[in-house]
Amino acid sequence: MYFDDSQSQHLLRDYNENEEEEASNSVVSPRTCSEGHRSTLLLRTKQGGSICLLCFSNLVSNPESPTVHVSYALSQLSQAISSDPPFLRSLVDFHPHFLVSPLVHALSSFDDDPIARQVVHLISVLCESSGASISADFVARVSDRLSSGALAWSRRQLYTLHCLGVLLNCQKNNPYAHIRDKYGLITNLVEGLQLPSEEIRGEILFVLYKVSVLQYASEVGDGTDFLFAFCPKLLRLSLEALMKTQSDDVRLNCVAFLTVLALRGLFGAAYAVDLNSMSSSEGDSFEQATEDGKDANPMNILFTEAIKGPMLSTDSQVQISTLDLLFHYMSSWEGTSGKETQFLVEENIADYVFEILRLSECKDPVVKSCVQVLDILSKAEQAFKQRLVVGFATLVPVLNYVADIPFHPVQNQTLKLILNCISDCPGMVSSSHITELVPVLAKMLKKHSDGEIGMLEETFILTCSVVVAIVRTPSVHGNLNLQISIKEAMQHAVSACLSISEKNPCKLLHSLFLLKEVYNIYSREGNSTDSTKAELRQFIVNVCTKHLLPWLGTNFNEMDEETVLGVLETFHSILLQDSNNQAVELAENLVSSSWFSLSFGCLGLFPTEKMKWRVYLMLSSLVDVLVGNDSGQPIRDATLCLPSDPIDLLFLLGQKNSRNLELSSCQSAILLILYTSSLYDERLADDKLVLASLEQYILVNSSDLQAGSTDPSTLMRLVYLYGLYRGLAKVSYQIPYSPEAERILFKILNENEWDLPSARIHPISLKWLFQQEKLSTPLSYQLLKFCGKNIGNGIIVHGKNSHMVNISSIAELIAEGDNHGATLLVSLLTQLLEKEGHEHDIISVVHLVGTIIDIFPIASDQLCLHGIGSALRNLFCESTYTQSPQISTPVLVLIFKILCSVHHGTLSDDECWLAVTMKLINIITTRAADGWNQECLIITGILCLILHHSSNEVLIAPSKAIILSTSLVSTINSTIHEACLKGPALVDHDEETISGEVLIFVLLLNFFSLRSLHTVLPGIVDWTNFFDPPDRLQPISFIRIFCHDLCRLVHFGSPLVKLVASYCLLELFTRISDQRNRTGEELVCTMDYLMSVMAVLEGLIFYSDLRVATNCGLCLSMILGWGLPGMQGTIVITKNHWSRMIVEELAMSLAVPCLASKSFINLHKPAIHVAVTLLKLPKVPEWMRSVFDVSCISGIIQNFAANNLSTEIVLLFRALLDSEYLKAEQICSVNQLLQACRKQKYTDNSQDESAKEHKKKAVAILDDMGEGCEYLIHLMSSESCLDRDSGGLNFGDKRLLEEIELFFKTSTRLSRLLLVIRGMLRPNFFKLNVDGSRKTTSGFIGAGGVCRDFHGDWTSGFAVNRGKGQILEEEVRGLFFGLQLALEKGNRDLIIEMDSAVAVNLCLQPSLLGLHPLAALVHSCCELMRKIGHCTLTHVCREKNGVADCFARWSYNLDKIYTT
């Protein structure tokens, strides 16, 4: 029905009226529209109006209807459907298909765009809001319109196409199944593609895309592909549309459609059609391609040109879709010749892709699509190579992006492209790009190793391969930063494979390949000694030793054969570069990790020829590196014949070879394996089996061995192996051996030439050889050969655990003493002297002995025990060799070293040393007359050491000869006299001058003579004569320097002269003090003489050298302590302003806050000794109390802490305590301070190790006697009177603890004396502490106690084991035993302390006991207390009863009463 304008107004008016009536009446009668249509077609809206569906259908179906009416009706219906659910529900339920035909008719009737959009929208809403049947009906009707071609290609056709596209895009059911004439639809669509309109082409392509997709997914039909029949033409038209259009929307539709065709393989089908069947009018592009003569498919050319435009689009979605199309297009050609791919590359498609990738800013999905396309394009290797080099810079940031995303889909493709570029185009990639690339690869491997990201096996392999390719690039070898990244990559690659979670053999093999390739490249490229390359090789070796090797040793039982072979091959490749230090380091690490055992373990686990070949070849290379000189060749020669089991090797070794070259070769290889493994303490079989096999080899092949037909190196390995296992049998356990085999071996060694100095031999084997007396002759010859070969080059050490026969090994043998090494060496020297051997041989032997002592000073004891003194006597007294300075100087140095390091207990041969001493005295006195030289100084040092040993009651006769030598005394006196005459100029004669050095050695000789006089000449020397004036007659002449001469030297001498002279003065004053204490004789000297000595000493109290200052302070303290009559006057002490200044300076310095550091206190040690001496005088100077007043002492105490106390400070506190300078509160503070110090020392266990330092230091070089002088000064200072004065202790923690204990005893004694004076304690009382103890677990009981006198000193104690019982009974029983002990000791005044309050109360109130079980025991205790007399029983806390408690608990271990 046609609706004019008035009719439409009536329709709407009727609709509104009906709504109003329905709203006012509860019961509404059926109404009709103005046209009289039945009420069932009239649907009400929520606004109160109504819509007649038939009127609406007539309106929109009539092409002549006014567009404004149609548009208004469509909008009203759309509004009602969208916003009025009851209306929609009524429409869908009762009239679902009523509007289908009108709307489709309206779509094809109007050329109005707004109406078309409204209709399409309304159709879309109806399809979404209703069931699938409505949508299917719409699809069927719309597709029929398009299939019929009735609309010709007008605007209405475009609207219909768009509507079909919208319907097909709906995912309900399968719209494709409702297209009735599919062939006709596609035919019309294909024809429509030829139209010039881009809009129509876009809609057609979208419909075609949806139809193709839906057809592919549809299960309806017989599977016939309707597009196949239109394929060539359809593809050509689609590609032409894509090529010509500039609209991104059209491009998207076209690309999507072409992608579906590519996925369905229609491109290949289209290209298979004969090109001649195509009409010349089907496209200009084909004609052009033919005219140009290109060798390519015209369709391929069209495709290439068509995709270039979309690839340059600014719309990323268009680019991505085009790349996907290209990817699927090329994938459809996979398996063909690849000409199509090459054509695409030649047409610059790769350049387009690289440009898209460059502009993508590394964002997905562009990256993914580009890399996928490039991966396929890379199959055109030659054509793509140039494009890849140009676009390589784009791939580096792409890799950086995809590396951070776990399992990114194009990680592998990106790595593959990079690998192809670096590998196929060496030198073409710039170093800057390489520098950016390697850290990215290292980062990938690090994240994988740390577990941050996962990595596919192929990705890991490609990453390692890229690193290898980069390393092969010559430009990277000089880049230090790049090498750091390469190190990180290798480390993380290996770590990732060795982690517990990763058990992928393929990954591990490629990481090992990376290590191996990098090492080989950096070993052969350019200069292999380059430091940076060596550093990288060292890194690889570190990875192998610190990661691979431990992992292999732990997990090789769980590995497969290929993995083990890969690890072995990696190690082997490094060992083959045996010219590098890194190969040696790896070899040493391998053998230190039991590599031989591990190798045979691999053979046992994988008994294949491949494994055996690899193991033995690697062992041969290992021997090459360790032993050198291509020594592993026997193993390589016998690899095919060697068995895999070590037991089989031993069996093969014990066979008679009968000149069988193959068996002989195997036996040589077996001996080499056993020999090399033994050098590194590896045992391939039981020691007993190995020794038996060696003996069997010797016995059955003795004729060949003695005839010399055996290779000398094999023979010596046999000897060294035999010595090792014989030595092991002797050290650990007894193993039977064959005397005949030993005899044969000894005969071979005695009759044949062999070279021990060049050998590598196990120390046990070497010791066993030196323990065989039958080998003395050849071993002496070997020692002489060793001296001539090695001693000129110094001490030779060959690597870690190399077991080369060097000076260290010889020295260790001689020092151990359980062999004939020392005897052979001394005998060799004696034989050379007796046979008047060559001078060079003697010098070399002397140098060897000296070097041995340098390495092991204890070796001098063995040399002396085996007669080195006799050899030296022969050398000095019975030969003319010492006349040669080339021999005399080394011999003197040797004597000096022996005396430096020998223990005095081994110096028993006085006759030999006396002869040597007399010869030395003669030499020095003779040559010193013409001027002192170096030999004179060495001899003086030797004489000092002889005197030093005499203080231990050895070498008495040589020492006496030195002390009483008149010529030596004359020489010394002249030297001292000459030095004293220099006066103040003496300071310029230090150790750098000849005269200064001579003076120092003379003073050292004087010191050691003073030290030995009381031993060498006991009771003969009057020490007071050192103070005598020069004109007094001396009973005997001996070495001595008078006190006034020593004072001159101390005052005017150089620092070192002052030091030695101060020690001489200290030794002298100590001897004088000892003599005065022993005899009671007073020192006879003038007061002026004594005052001058004191003046010199006082002037050096604050000297910069603390040792000199301390010595002078001690000497001054001794003088003041002598208490000479003249020194008690006011002139010496009271008015001695210098002493007062010393003490005042000391007190002020110690009392100043924050100055009492350890270094500061050390500077005042000499002054402390002076102050302590003044405080100990019978009459303390009165000014001392004004100096050490209350405030000063309090300041000193506050200024010290537990960590900065010294022995001298405690000594000062004790002197102040004895002199009653300390107040009660100060004594308490000092007690707390000392307790804290003692606790800290015991806790830290920091005993002074300097007192334990071994005095036998080796003196390696004595060219200028500088070190010899230092040693003698060290010896002098370590054995000065300071040590003897402190009971053999140095000024260390031990001496400090002793002084603290002395202070505590003095404090306790004085406090008790004060209590007695005040009447609070009785004099001569005793204190008894008793206690009982019980073990809770076992019930054992015991008692103990201790009794002390008035001074707190121990008098007696007891402990008794009482079996089992109760604790209270044992407490009382302990009291009973203690009272019995006190009564036996006669103690009549007793104070008893117990920590059991119950026991104390029972004993103090015995009348209240009644029927108490302990009544009888308590009464016995009370009776004993009455017998003692004056007895007091008190309760104390457990902490104050600690000693008694210890005795009670200790009693558990006794079986009787223990008293002391």
PDB file of C-alpha atoms in Angstrom, residues 278-446:
ATOM      1  CA  MET A 278      44.385 -15.681 -20.336  1.00  0.00           C
ATOM      2  CA  SER A 279      42.928 -12.997 -22.550  1.00  0.00           C
ATOM      3  CA  SER A 280      45.201 -10.121 -23.396  1.00  0.00           C
ATOM      4  CA  SER A 281      42.557  -7.808 -22.056  1.00  0.00           C
ATOM      5  CA  GLU A 282      42.731  -9.257 -18.586  1.00  0.00           C
ATOM      6  CA  GLY A 283      45.302  -6.775 -17.418  1.00  0.00           C
ATOM      7  CA  ASP A 284      47.852  -4.330 -18.664  1.00  0.00           C
ATOM      8  CA  SER A 285      50.312  -5.498 -16.101  1.00  0.00           C
ATOM      9  CA  PHE A 286      50.616  -8.876 -17.737  1.00  0.00           C
ATOM     10  CA  GLU A 287      51.344  -7.328 -21.140  1.00  0.00           C
ATOM     11  CA  GLN A 288      53.928  -5.073 -19.597  1.00  0.00           C
ATOM     12  CA  ALA A 289      55.620  -7.961 -17.872  1.00  0.00           C
ATOM     13  CA  THR A 290      55.799  -9.870 -21.132  1.00  0.00           C
ATOM     14  CA  GLU A 291      57.196  -6.893 -22.984  1.00  0.00           C
ATOM     15  CA  ASP A 292      59.875  -6.412 -20.334  1.00  0.00           C
ATOM     16  CA  GLY A 293      60.869 -10.010 -20.763  1.00  0.00           C
ATOM     17  CA  LYS A 294      61.113 -10.804 -17.096  1.00  0.00           C
ATOM     18  CA  ASP A 295      61.627 -14.426 -16.214  1.00  0.00           C
ATOM     19  CA  ALA A 296      58.758 -14.533 -13.776  1.00  0.00           C
ATOM     20  CA  ASN A 297      55.162 -15.539 -13.517  1.00  0.00           C
ATOM     21  CA  PRO A 298      52.955 -12.579 -14.492  1.00  0.00           C
ATOM     22  CA  MET A 299      50.756 -13.243 -11.480  1.00  0.00           C
ATOM     23  CA  ASN A 300      53.867 -13.116  -9.274  1.00  0.00           C
ATOM     24  CA  ILE A 301      54.762  -9.755 -10.758  1.00  0.00           C
ATOM     25  CA  LEU A 302      51.249  -8.470 -10.153  1.00  0.00           C
ATOM     26  CA  PHE A 303      51.341  -9.720  -6.565  1.00  0.00           C
ATOM     27  CA  THR A 304      54.667  -8.036  -5.935  1.00  0.00           C
ATOM     28  CA  GLU A 305      53.485  -4.709  -7.272  1.00  0.00           C
ATOM     29  CA  ALA A 306      50.145  -4.989  -5.483  1.00  0.00           C
ATOM     30  CA  ILE A 307      51.586  -5.410  -1.979  1.00  0.00           C
ATOM     31  CA  LYS A 308      54.073  -2.552  -2.177  1.00  0.00           C
ATOM     32  CA  GLY A 309      51.373   0.072  -1.726  1.00  0.00           C
ATOM     33  CA  PRO A 310      49.847  -1.457   1.416  1.00  0.00           C
ATOM     34  CA  MET A 311      53.314  -1.981   2.829  1.00  0.00           C
ATOM     35  CA  LEU A 312      53.910   1.755   2.579  1.00  0.00           C
ATOM     36  CA  SER A 313      50.600   2.574   4.236  1.00  0.00           C
ATOM     37  CA  THR A 314      50.564   4.695   7.355  1.00  0.00           C
ATOM     38  CA  ASP A 315      48.030   2.346   8.895  1.00  0.00           C
ATOM     39  CA  SER A 316      49.920  -0.254  10.922  1.00  0.00           C
ATOM     40  CA  GLN A 317      47.037  -2.683  10.651  1.00  0.00           C
ATOM     41  CA  VAL A 318      47.253  -2.553   6.866  1.00  0.00           C
ATOM     42  CA  GLN A 319      50.984  -3.196   7.067  1.00  0.00           C
ATOM     43  CA  ILE A 320      50.545  -6.101   9.453  1.00  0.00           C
ATOM     44  CA  SER A 321      47.819  -7.659   7.317  1.00  0.00           C
ATOM     45  CA  THR A 322      49.932  -7.258   4.194  1.00  0.00           C
ATOM     46  CA  LEU A 323      52.904  -8.884   5.923  1.00  0.00           C
ATOM     47  CA  ASP A 324      50.690 -11.748   7.002  1.00  0.00           C
ATOM     48  CA  LEU A 325      49.483 -12.092   3.406  1.00  0.00           C
ATOM     49  CA  LEU A 326      53.071 -12.103   2.196  1.00  0.00           C
ATOM     50  CA  PHE A 327      54.012 -14.715   4.809  1.00  0.00           C
ATOM     51  CA  HIS A 328      51.174 -17.055   3.820  1.00  0.00           C
ATOM     52  CA  TYR A 329      51.762 -16.373   0.147  1.00  0.00           C
ATOM     53  CA  MET A 330      55.406 -17.457   0.462  1.00  0.00           C
ATOM     54  CA  SER A 331      54.475 -20.350   2.700  1.00  0.00           C
ATOM     55  CA  SER A 332      52.246 -21.702  -0.056  1.00  0.00           C
ATOM     56  CA  TRP A 333      55.360 -22.057  -2.229  1.00  0.00           C
ATOM     57  CA  GLU A 334      57.342 -23.961   0.389  1.00  0.00           C
ATOM     58  CA  GLY A 335      59.009 -27.018  -1.087  1.00  0.00           C
ATOM     59  CA  THR A 336      59.333 -25.566  -4.596  1.00  0.00           C
ATOM     60  CA  SER A 337      62.499 -24.332  -6.250  1.00  0.00           C
ATOM     61  CA  GLY A 338      62.410 -20.999  -4.443  1.00  0.00           C
ATOM     62  CA  LYS A 339      62.390 -18.869  -7.588  1.00  0.00           C
ATOM     63  CA  GLU A 340      59.284 -17.072  -6.408  1.00  0.00           C
ATOM     64  CA  THR A 341      60.995 -16.102  -3.130  1.00  0.00           C
ATOM     65  CA  GLN A 342      64.067 -14.962  -4.972  1.00  0.00           C
ATOM     66  CA  PHE A 343      61.898 -12.880  -7.296  1.00  0.00           C
ATOM     67  CA  LEU A 344      60.284 -11.180  -4.308  1.00  0.00           C
ATOM     68  CA  VAL A 345      63.725 -10.332  -2.896  1.00  0.00           C
ATOM     69  CA  GLU A 346      64.873  -9.020  -6.250  1.00  0.00           C
ATOM     70  CA  GLU A 347      61.777  -6.835  -6.365  1.00  0.00           C
ATOM     71  CA  ASN A 348      62.982  -5.201  -3.118  1.00  0.00           C
ATOM     72  CA  ILE A 349      60.247  -6.667  -0.934  1.00  0.00           C
ATOM     73  CA  ALA A 350      62.875  -7.383   1.740  1.00  0.00           C
ATOM     74  CA  ASP A 351      63.811  -3.701   1.749  1.00  0.00           C
ATOM     75  CA  TYR A 352      60.171  -2.772   2.309  1.00  0.00           C
ATOM     76  CA  VAL A 353      59.956  -5.201   5.212  1.00  0.00           C
ATOM     77  CA  PHE A 354      63.166  -3.904   6.813  1.00  0.00           C
ATOM     78  CA  GLU A 355      61.821  -0.370   6.505  1.00  0.00           C
ATOM     79  CA  ILE A 356      58.550  -1.342   8.192  1.00  0.00           C
ATOM     80  CA  LEU A 357      60.566  -3.021  10.916  1.00  0.00           C
ATOM     81  CA  ARG A 358      62.740   0.037  11.358  1.00  0.00           C
ATOM     82  CA  LEU A 359      59.723   2.350  11.749  1.00  0.00           C
ATOM     83  CA  SER A 360      57.816  -0.037  14.010  1.00  0.00           C
ATOM     84  CA  GLU A 361      59.693   1.043  17.155  1.00  0.00           C
ATOM     85  CA  CYS A 362      59.995  -2.646  18.010  1.00  0.00           C
ATOM     86  CA  LYS A 363      56.333  -3.178  18.809  1.00  0.00           C
ATOM     87  CA  ASP A 364      54.295  -6.268  18.319  1.00  0.00           C
ATOM     88  CA  PRO A 365      52.630  -7.498  16.164  1.00  0.00           C
ATOM     89  CA  VAL A 366      54.632  -5.639  13.485  1.00  0.00           C
ATOM     90  CA  VAL A 367      57.857  -7.212  14.731  1.00  0.00           C
ATOM     91  CA  LYS A 368      56.406 -10.673  14.599  1.00  0.00           C
ATOM     92  CA  SER A 369      55.023 -10.285  11.072  1.00  0.00           C
ATOM     93  CA  CYS A 370      58.184  -8.677   9.684  1.00  0.00           C
ATOM     94  CA  VAL A 371      60.547 -11.236  11.137  1.00  0.00           C
ATOM     95  CA  GLN A 372      58.399 -14.121   9.920  1.00  0.00           C
ATOM     96  CA  VAL A 373      58.474 -12.716   6.383  1.00  0.00           C
ATOM     97  CA  LEU A 374      62.207 -12.079   6.530  1.00  0.00           C
ATOM     98  CA  ASP A 375      62.779 -15.597   7.737  1.00  0.00           C
ATOM     99  CA  ILE A 376      61.128 -16.999   4.603  1.00  0.00           C
ATOM    100  CA  LEU A 377      62.803 -14.468   2.344  1.00  0.00           C
ATOM    101  CA  SER A 378      66.162 -15.589   3.739  1.00  0.00           C
ATOM    102  CA  LYS A 379      65.764 -18.841   1.788  1.00  0.00           C
ATOM    103  CA  ALA A 380      66.765 -16.885  -1.280  1.00  0.00           C
ATOM    104  CA  GLU A 381      70.278 -16.914   0.092  1.00  0.00           C
ATOM    105  CA  GLN A 382      72.302 -15.058  -2.513  1.00  0.00           C
ATOM    106  CA  ALA A 383      69.681 -12.484  -3.354  1.00  0.00           C
ATOM    107  CA  PHE A 384      68.736 -11.912   0.250  1.00  0.00           C
ATOM    108  CA  LYS A 385      72.317 -11.636   1.560  1.00  0.00           C
ATOM    109  CA  GLN A 386      72.867  -8.080   0.363  1.00  0.00           C
ATOM    110  CA  ARG A 387      69.504  -6.913   1.719  1.00  0.00           C
ATOM    111  CA  LEU A 388      70.256  -8.593   5.034  1.00  0.00           C
ATOM    112  CA  VAL A 389      73.540  -6.743   5.425  1.00  0.00           C
ATOM    113  CA  VAL A 390      71.803  -3.429   4.770  1.00  0.00           C
ATOM    114  CA  GLY A 391      68.961  -4.204   7.154  1.00  0.00           C
ATOM    115  CA  PHE A 392      71.136  -5.762   9.889  1.00  0.00           C
ATOM    116  CA  ALA A 393      71.071  -2.579  11.928  1.00  0.00           C
ATOM    117  CA  THR A 394      67.306  -3.005  12.252  1.00  0.00           C
ATOM    118  CA  LEU A 395      67.626  -6.509  13.678  1.00  0.00           C
ATOM    119  CA  VAL A 396      69.755  -5.541  16.705  1.00  0.00           C
ATOM    120  CA  PRO A 397      67.048  -3.516  18.509  1.00  0.00           C
ATOM    121  CA  VAL A 398      64.509  -6.139  17.478  1.00  0.00           C
ATOM    122  CA  LEU A 399      66.570  -8.804  19.221  1.00  0.00           C
ATOM    123  CA  ASN A 400      66.860  -6.574  22.247  1.00  0.00           C
ATOM    124  CA  TYR A 401      63.063  -6.370  22.309  1.00  0.00           C
ATOM    125  CA  VAL A 402      62.220 -10.029  21.764  1.00  0.00           C
ATOM    126  CA  ALA A 403      64.935 -11.121  24.204  1.00  0.00           C
ATOM    127  CA  ASP A 404      63.008  -9.637  27.121  1.00  0.00           C
ATOM    128  CA  ILE A 405      59.828 -11.565  26.297  1.00  0.00           C
ATOM    129  CA  PRO A 406      59.885 -15.227  27.271  1.00  0.00           C
ATOM    130  CA  PHE A 407      59.232 -17.566  24.355  1.00  0.00           C
ATOM    131  CA  HIS A 408      58.577 -14.733  21.923  1.00  0.00           C
ATOM    132  CA  PRO A 409      57.371 -16.359  18.673  1.00  0.00           C
ATOM    133  CA  VAL A 410      60.107 -14.801  16.537  1.00  0.00           C
ATOM    134  CA  GLN A 411      63.087 -15.127  18.865  1.00  0.00           C
ATOM    135  CA  ASN A 412      64.451 -18.001  16.847  1.00  0.00           C
ATOM    136  CA  GLN A 413      63.858 -16.339  13.490  1.00  0.00           C
ATOM    137  CA  THR A 414      65.568 -13.143  14.649  1.00  0.00           C
ATOM    138  CA  LEU A 415      68.577 -15.043  15.920  1.00  0.00           C
ATOM    139  CA  LYS A 416      68.679 -17.055  12.715  1.00  0.00           C
ATOM    140  CA  LEU A 417      68.719 -13.915  10.571  1.00  0.00           C
ATOM    141  CA  ILE A 418      71.492 -12.406  12.675  1.00  0.00           C
ATOM    142  CA  LEU A 419      73.462 -15.640  12.529  1.00  0.00           C
ATOM    143  CA  ASN A 420      73.104 -15.835   8.742  1.00  0.00           C
ATOM    144  CA  CYS A 421      74.300 -12.280   8.289  1.00  0.00           C
ATOM    145  CA  ILE A 422      77.346 -12.655  10.546  1.00  0.00           C
ATOM    146  CA  SER A 423      78.285 -16.083   9.188  1.00  0.00           C
ATOM    147  CA  ASP A 424      77.611 -15.514   5.490  1.00  0.00           C
ATOM    148  CA  CYS A 425      78.941 -11.985   5.311  1.00  0.00           C
ATOM    149  CA  PRO A 426      82.125 -11.936   7.397  1.00  0.00           C
ATOM    150  CA  GLY A 427      83.504  -8.487   7.883  1.00  0.00           C
ATOM    151  CA  MET A 428      80.389  -6.787   6.512  1.00  0.00           C
ATOM    152  CA  VAL A 429      78.730  -6.205   9.876  1.00  0.00           C
ATOM    153  CA  SER A 430      80.038  -3.097  11.597  1.00  0.00           C
ATOM    154  CA  SER A 431      81.809  -3.380  14.925  1.00  0.00           C
ATOM    155  CA  SER A 432      79.327  -0.972  16.515  1.00  0.00           C
ATOM    156  CA  HIS A 433      76.466  -3.326  15.721  1.00  0.00           C
ATOM    157  CA  ILE A 434      78.466  -6.242  17.098  1.00  0.00           C
ATOM    158  CA  THR A 435      79.155  -4.238  20.245  1.00  0.00           C
ATOM    159  CA  GLU A 436      75.419  -3.699  20.707  1.00  0.00           C
ATOM    160  CA  LEU A 437      74.562  -7.286  19.921  1.00  0.00           C
ATOM    161  CA  VAL A 438      76.810  -9.244  22.282  1.00  0.00           C
ATOM    162  CA  PRO A 439      75.460  -7.707  25.540  1.00  0.00           C
ATOM    163  CA  VAL A 440      71.941  -8.570  24.389  1.00  0.00           C
ATOM    164  CA  LEU A 441      72.937 -12.184  23.881  1.00  0.00           C
ATOM    165  CA  ALA A 442      74.681 -12.242  27.255  1.00  0.00           C
ATOM    166  CA  LYS A 443      71.571 -10.772  28.851  1.00  0.00           C
ATOM    167  CA  MET A 444      69.395 -13.485  27.317  1.00  0.00           C
ATOM    168  CA  LEU A 445      71.642 -16.211  28.663  1.00  0.00           C
ATOM    169  CA  LYS A 446      71.883 -14.566  32.068  1.00  0.00           C
TER     170      LYS A 446
END
